[in-house]
PDB file of C-alpha atoms in Angstrom:
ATOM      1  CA  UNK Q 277     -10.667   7.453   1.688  1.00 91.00           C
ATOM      2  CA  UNK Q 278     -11.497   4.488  -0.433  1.00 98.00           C
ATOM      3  CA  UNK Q 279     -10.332   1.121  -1.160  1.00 98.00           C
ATOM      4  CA  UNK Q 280      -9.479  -1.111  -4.030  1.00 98.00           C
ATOM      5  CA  UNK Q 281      -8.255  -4.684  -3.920  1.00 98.00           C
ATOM      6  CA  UNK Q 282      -6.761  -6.397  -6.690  1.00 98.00           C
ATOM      7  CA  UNK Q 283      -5.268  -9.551  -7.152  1.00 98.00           C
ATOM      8  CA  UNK Q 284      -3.182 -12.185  -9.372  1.00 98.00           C
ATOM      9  CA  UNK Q 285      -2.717 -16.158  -9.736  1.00 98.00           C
ATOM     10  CA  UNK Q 286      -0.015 -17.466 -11.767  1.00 98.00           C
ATOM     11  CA  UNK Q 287       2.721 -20.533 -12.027  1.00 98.00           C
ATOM     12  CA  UNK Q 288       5.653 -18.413  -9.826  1.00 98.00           C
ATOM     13  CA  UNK Q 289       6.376 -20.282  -6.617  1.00 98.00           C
ATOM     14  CA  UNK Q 290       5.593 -18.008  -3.496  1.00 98.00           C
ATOM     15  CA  UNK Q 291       8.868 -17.953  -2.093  1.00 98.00           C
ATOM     16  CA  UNK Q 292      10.233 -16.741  -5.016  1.00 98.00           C
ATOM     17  CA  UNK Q 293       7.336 -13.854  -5.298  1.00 98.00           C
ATOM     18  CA  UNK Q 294       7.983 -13.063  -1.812  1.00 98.00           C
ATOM     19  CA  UNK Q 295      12.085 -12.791  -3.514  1.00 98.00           C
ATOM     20  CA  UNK Q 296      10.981 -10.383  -6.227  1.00 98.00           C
ATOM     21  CA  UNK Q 297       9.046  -8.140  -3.713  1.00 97.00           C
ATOM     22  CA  UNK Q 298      11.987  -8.500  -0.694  1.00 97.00           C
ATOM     23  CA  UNK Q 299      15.004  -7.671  -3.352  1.00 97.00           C
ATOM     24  CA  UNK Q 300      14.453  -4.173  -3.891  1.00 97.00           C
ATOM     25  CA  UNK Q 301      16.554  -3.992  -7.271  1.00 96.00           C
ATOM     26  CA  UNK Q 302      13.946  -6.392  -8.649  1.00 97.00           C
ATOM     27  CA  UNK Q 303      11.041  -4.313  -8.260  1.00 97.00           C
ATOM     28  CA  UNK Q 304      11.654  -2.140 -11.783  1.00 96.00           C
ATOM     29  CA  UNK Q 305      12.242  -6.305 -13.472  1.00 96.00           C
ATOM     30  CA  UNK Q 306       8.273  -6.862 -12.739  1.00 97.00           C
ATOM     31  CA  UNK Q 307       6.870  -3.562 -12.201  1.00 97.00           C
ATOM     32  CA  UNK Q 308       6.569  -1.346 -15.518  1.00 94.00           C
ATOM     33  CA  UNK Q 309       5.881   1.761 -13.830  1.00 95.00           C
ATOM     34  CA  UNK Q 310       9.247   1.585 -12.026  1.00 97.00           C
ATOM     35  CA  UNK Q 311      12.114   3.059 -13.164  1.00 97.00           C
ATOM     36  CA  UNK Q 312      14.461   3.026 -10.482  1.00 96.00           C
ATOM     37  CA  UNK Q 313      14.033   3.189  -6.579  1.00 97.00           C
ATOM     38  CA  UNK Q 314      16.319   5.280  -4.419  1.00 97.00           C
ATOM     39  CA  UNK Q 315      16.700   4.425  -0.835  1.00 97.00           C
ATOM     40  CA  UNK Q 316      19.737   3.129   1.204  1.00 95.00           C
ATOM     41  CA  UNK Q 317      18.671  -0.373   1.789  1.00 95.00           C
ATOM     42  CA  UNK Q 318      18.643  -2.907  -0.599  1.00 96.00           C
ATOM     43  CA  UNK Q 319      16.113  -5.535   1.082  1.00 97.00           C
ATOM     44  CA  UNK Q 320      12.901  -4.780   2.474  1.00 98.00           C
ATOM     45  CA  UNK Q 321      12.655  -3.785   5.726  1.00 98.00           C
ATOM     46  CA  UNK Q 322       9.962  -1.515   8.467  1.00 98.00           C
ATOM     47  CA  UNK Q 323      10.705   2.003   8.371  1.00 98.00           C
ATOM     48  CA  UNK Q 324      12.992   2.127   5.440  1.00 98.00           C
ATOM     49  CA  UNK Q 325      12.490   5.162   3.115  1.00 98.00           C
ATOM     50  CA  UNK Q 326      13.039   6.470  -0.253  1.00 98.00           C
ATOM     51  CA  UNK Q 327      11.788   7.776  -3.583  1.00 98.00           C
ATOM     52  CA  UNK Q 328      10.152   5.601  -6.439  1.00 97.00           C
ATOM     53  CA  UNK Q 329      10.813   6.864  -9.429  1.00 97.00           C
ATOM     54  CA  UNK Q 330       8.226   6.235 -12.476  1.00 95.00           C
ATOM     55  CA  UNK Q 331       9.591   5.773 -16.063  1.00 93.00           C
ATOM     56  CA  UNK Q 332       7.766   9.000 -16.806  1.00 93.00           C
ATOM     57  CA  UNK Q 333      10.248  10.646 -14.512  1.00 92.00           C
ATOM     58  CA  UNK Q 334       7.762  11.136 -11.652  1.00 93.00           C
ATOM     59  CA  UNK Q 335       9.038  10.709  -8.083  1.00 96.00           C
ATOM     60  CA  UNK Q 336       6.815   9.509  -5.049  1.00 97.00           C
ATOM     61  CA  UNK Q 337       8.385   9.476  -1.574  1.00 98.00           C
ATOM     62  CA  UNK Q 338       7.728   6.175   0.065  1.00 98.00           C
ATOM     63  CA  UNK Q 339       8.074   4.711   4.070  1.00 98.00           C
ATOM     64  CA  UNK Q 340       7.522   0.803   4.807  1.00 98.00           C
ATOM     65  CA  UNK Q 341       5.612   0.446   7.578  1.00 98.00           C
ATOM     66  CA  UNK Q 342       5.505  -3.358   7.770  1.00 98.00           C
ATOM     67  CA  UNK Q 343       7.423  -6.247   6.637  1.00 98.00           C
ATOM     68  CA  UNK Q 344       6.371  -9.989   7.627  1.00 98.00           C
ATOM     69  CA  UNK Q 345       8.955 -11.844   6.173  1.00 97.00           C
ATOM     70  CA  UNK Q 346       7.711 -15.145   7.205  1.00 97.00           C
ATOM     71  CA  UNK Q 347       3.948 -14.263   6.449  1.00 98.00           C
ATOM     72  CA  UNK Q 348       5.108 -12.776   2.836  1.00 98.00           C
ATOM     73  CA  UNK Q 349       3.045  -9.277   3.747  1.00 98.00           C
ATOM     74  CA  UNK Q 350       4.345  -6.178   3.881  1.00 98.00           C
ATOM     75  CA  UNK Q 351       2.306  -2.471   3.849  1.00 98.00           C
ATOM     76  CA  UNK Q 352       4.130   0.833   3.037  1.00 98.00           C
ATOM     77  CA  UNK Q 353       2.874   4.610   2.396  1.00 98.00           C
ATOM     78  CA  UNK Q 354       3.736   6.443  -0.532  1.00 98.00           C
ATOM     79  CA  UNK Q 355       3.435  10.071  -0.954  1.00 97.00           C
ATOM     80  CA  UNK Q 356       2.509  11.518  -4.686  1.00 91.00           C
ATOM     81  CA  UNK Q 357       2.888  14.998  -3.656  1.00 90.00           C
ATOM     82  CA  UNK Q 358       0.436  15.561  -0.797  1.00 93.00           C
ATOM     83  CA  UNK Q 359      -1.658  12.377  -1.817  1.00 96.00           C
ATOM     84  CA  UNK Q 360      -1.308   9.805   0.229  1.00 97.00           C
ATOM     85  CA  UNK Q 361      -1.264   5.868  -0.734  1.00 98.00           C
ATOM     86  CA  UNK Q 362      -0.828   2.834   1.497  1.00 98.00           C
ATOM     87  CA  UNK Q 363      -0.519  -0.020  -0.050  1.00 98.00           C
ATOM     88  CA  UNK Q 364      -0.469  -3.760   1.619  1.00 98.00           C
ATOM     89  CA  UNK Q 365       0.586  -6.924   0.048  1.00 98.00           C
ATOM     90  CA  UNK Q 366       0.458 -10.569   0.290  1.00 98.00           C
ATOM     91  CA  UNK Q 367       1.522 -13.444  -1.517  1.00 98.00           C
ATOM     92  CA  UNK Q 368      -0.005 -17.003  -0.757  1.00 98.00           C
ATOM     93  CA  UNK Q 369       0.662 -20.224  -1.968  1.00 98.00           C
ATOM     94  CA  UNK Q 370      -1.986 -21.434  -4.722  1.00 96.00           C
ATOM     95  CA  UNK Q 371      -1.966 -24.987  -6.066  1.00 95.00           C
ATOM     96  CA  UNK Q 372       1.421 -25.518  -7.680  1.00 95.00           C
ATOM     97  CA  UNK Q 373       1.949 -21.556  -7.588  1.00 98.00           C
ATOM     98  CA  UNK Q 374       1.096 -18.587  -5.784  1.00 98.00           C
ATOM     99  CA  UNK Q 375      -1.363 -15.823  -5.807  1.00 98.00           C
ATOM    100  CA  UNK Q 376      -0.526 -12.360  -4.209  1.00 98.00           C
ATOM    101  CA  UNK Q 377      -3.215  -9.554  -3.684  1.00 98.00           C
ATOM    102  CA  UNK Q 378      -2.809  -5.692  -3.225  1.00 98.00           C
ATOM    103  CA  UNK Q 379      -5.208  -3.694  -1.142  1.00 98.00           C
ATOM    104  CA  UNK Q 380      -4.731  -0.010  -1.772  1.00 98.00           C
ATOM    105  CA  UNK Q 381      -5.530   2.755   0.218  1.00 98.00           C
ATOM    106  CA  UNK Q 382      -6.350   6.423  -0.667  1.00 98.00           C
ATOM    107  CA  UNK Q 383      -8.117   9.014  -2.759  1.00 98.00           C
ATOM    108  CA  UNK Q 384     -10.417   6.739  -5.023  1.00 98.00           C
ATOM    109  CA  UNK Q 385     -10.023   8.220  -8.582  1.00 97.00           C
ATOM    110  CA  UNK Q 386      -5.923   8.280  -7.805  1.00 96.00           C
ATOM    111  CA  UNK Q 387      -6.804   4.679  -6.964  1.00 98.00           C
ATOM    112  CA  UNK Q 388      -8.768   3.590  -9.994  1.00 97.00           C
ATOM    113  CA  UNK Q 389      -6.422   5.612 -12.291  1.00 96.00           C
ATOM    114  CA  UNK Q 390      -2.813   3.545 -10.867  1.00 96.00           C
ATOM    115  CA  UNK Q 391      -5.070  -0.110 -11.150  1.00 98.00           C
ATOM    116  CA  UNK Q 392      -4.234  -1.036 -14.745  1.00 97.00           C
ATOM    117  CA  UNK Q 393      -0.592  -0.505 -14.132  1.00 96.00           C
ATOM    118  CA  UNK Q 394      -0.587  -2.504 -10.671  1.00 98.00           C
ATOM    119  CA  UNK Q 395      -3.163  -4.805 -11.955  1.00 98.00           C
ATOM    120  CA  UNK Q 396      -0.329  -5.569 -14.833  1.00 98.00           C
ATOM    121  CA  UNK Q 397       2.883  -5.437 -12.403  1.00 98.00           C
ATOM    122  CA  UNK Q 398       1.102  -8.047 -10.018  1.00 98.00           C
ATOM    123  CA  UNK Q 399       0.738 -10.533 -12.809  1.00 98.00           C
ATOM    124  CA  UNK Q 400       4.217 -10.067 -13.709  1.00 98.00           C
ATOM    125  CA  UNK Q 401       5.146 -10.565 -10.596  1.00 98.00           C
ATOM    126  CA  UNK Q 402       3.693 -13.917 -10.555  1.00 98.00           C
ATOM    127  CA  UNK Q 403       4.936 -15.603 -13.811  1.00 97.00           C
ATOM    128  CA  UNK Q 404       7.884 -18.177 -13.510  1.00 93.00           C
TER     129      UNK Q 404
END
C-alpha cells in the first residue's frame, strides 16, 4: 500500500473550499473527472454512500468514513472495482486564502496514474 500527498494554494477563502467539498452537487463544478455522483444525501456526511461517476462513464463505489465539519477534513474509501482508495482531505487557511491537501491511499501506480487529474481538481477547487 503506498502513499501520495498532494497539495494546492490559491486566493479561495477556506470556508468557502470547505462549501465546495461539503455541497455534494458541487463536486463535478471543480472536479473534471466527475461527472455526476449518485448517493441519497446531498451534504457530506460519515457513512454516507454512493457511486462516482467519471465523465468517461466509469463508476467507483464510494463510503465516507469521516467528516470534521469544523476542522474542514474529511476521509472516504472508494472502490474501483476491487481496488481500494482512501482518500483524506483538508483545507487550511493560508494568508488571505486557503490551501487544502489530499493524502491518498492505495495501490501506488493506481495512485500515480489518478494524480494529474486530482492534482488539477484541487487547484480548482481553490480559485475564487
Amino acid at each position: 500500500m503506498a502513499r501520495v500527498t498532494l497539495s494546492a494554494k490559491g486566493a479561495a477563502r477556506p470556508d468557502a473550499v470547505w462549501q465546495r467539498y461539503a455541497g455534494i452537487d458541487q463536486w463535478a463544478s471543480w472536479s473534471p473527472q466527475i461527472k455526476a455522483v449518485h448517493c441519497v444525501s446531498r451534504r457530506l456526511r460519515p457513512g454516507m454512500s454512493g457511486t462516482v461517476e467519471s465523465v468517461v462513464g466509469i463508476r467507483a463505489a464510494f463510503v465516507v468514513e469521516a467528516v470534521d465539519h469544523d476542522r474542514h477534513t474529511w476521509t472516504w474509501r472508494v472502490c474501483l472495482g476491487r481496488i481500494p482508495i482512501r482518500l483524506h482531505h483538508e483545507v487550511r487557511p493560508q494568508g488571505r486564502g486557503s490551501t487544502t491537501s489530499l493524502t491518498m491511499y492505495g495501490p501506488r501506480l493506481v495512485l500515480l496514474a489518478y494524480a494529474p487529474l486530482a492534482r488539477l481538481a484541487l487547484h480548482r477547487l481553490v480559485r475564487p
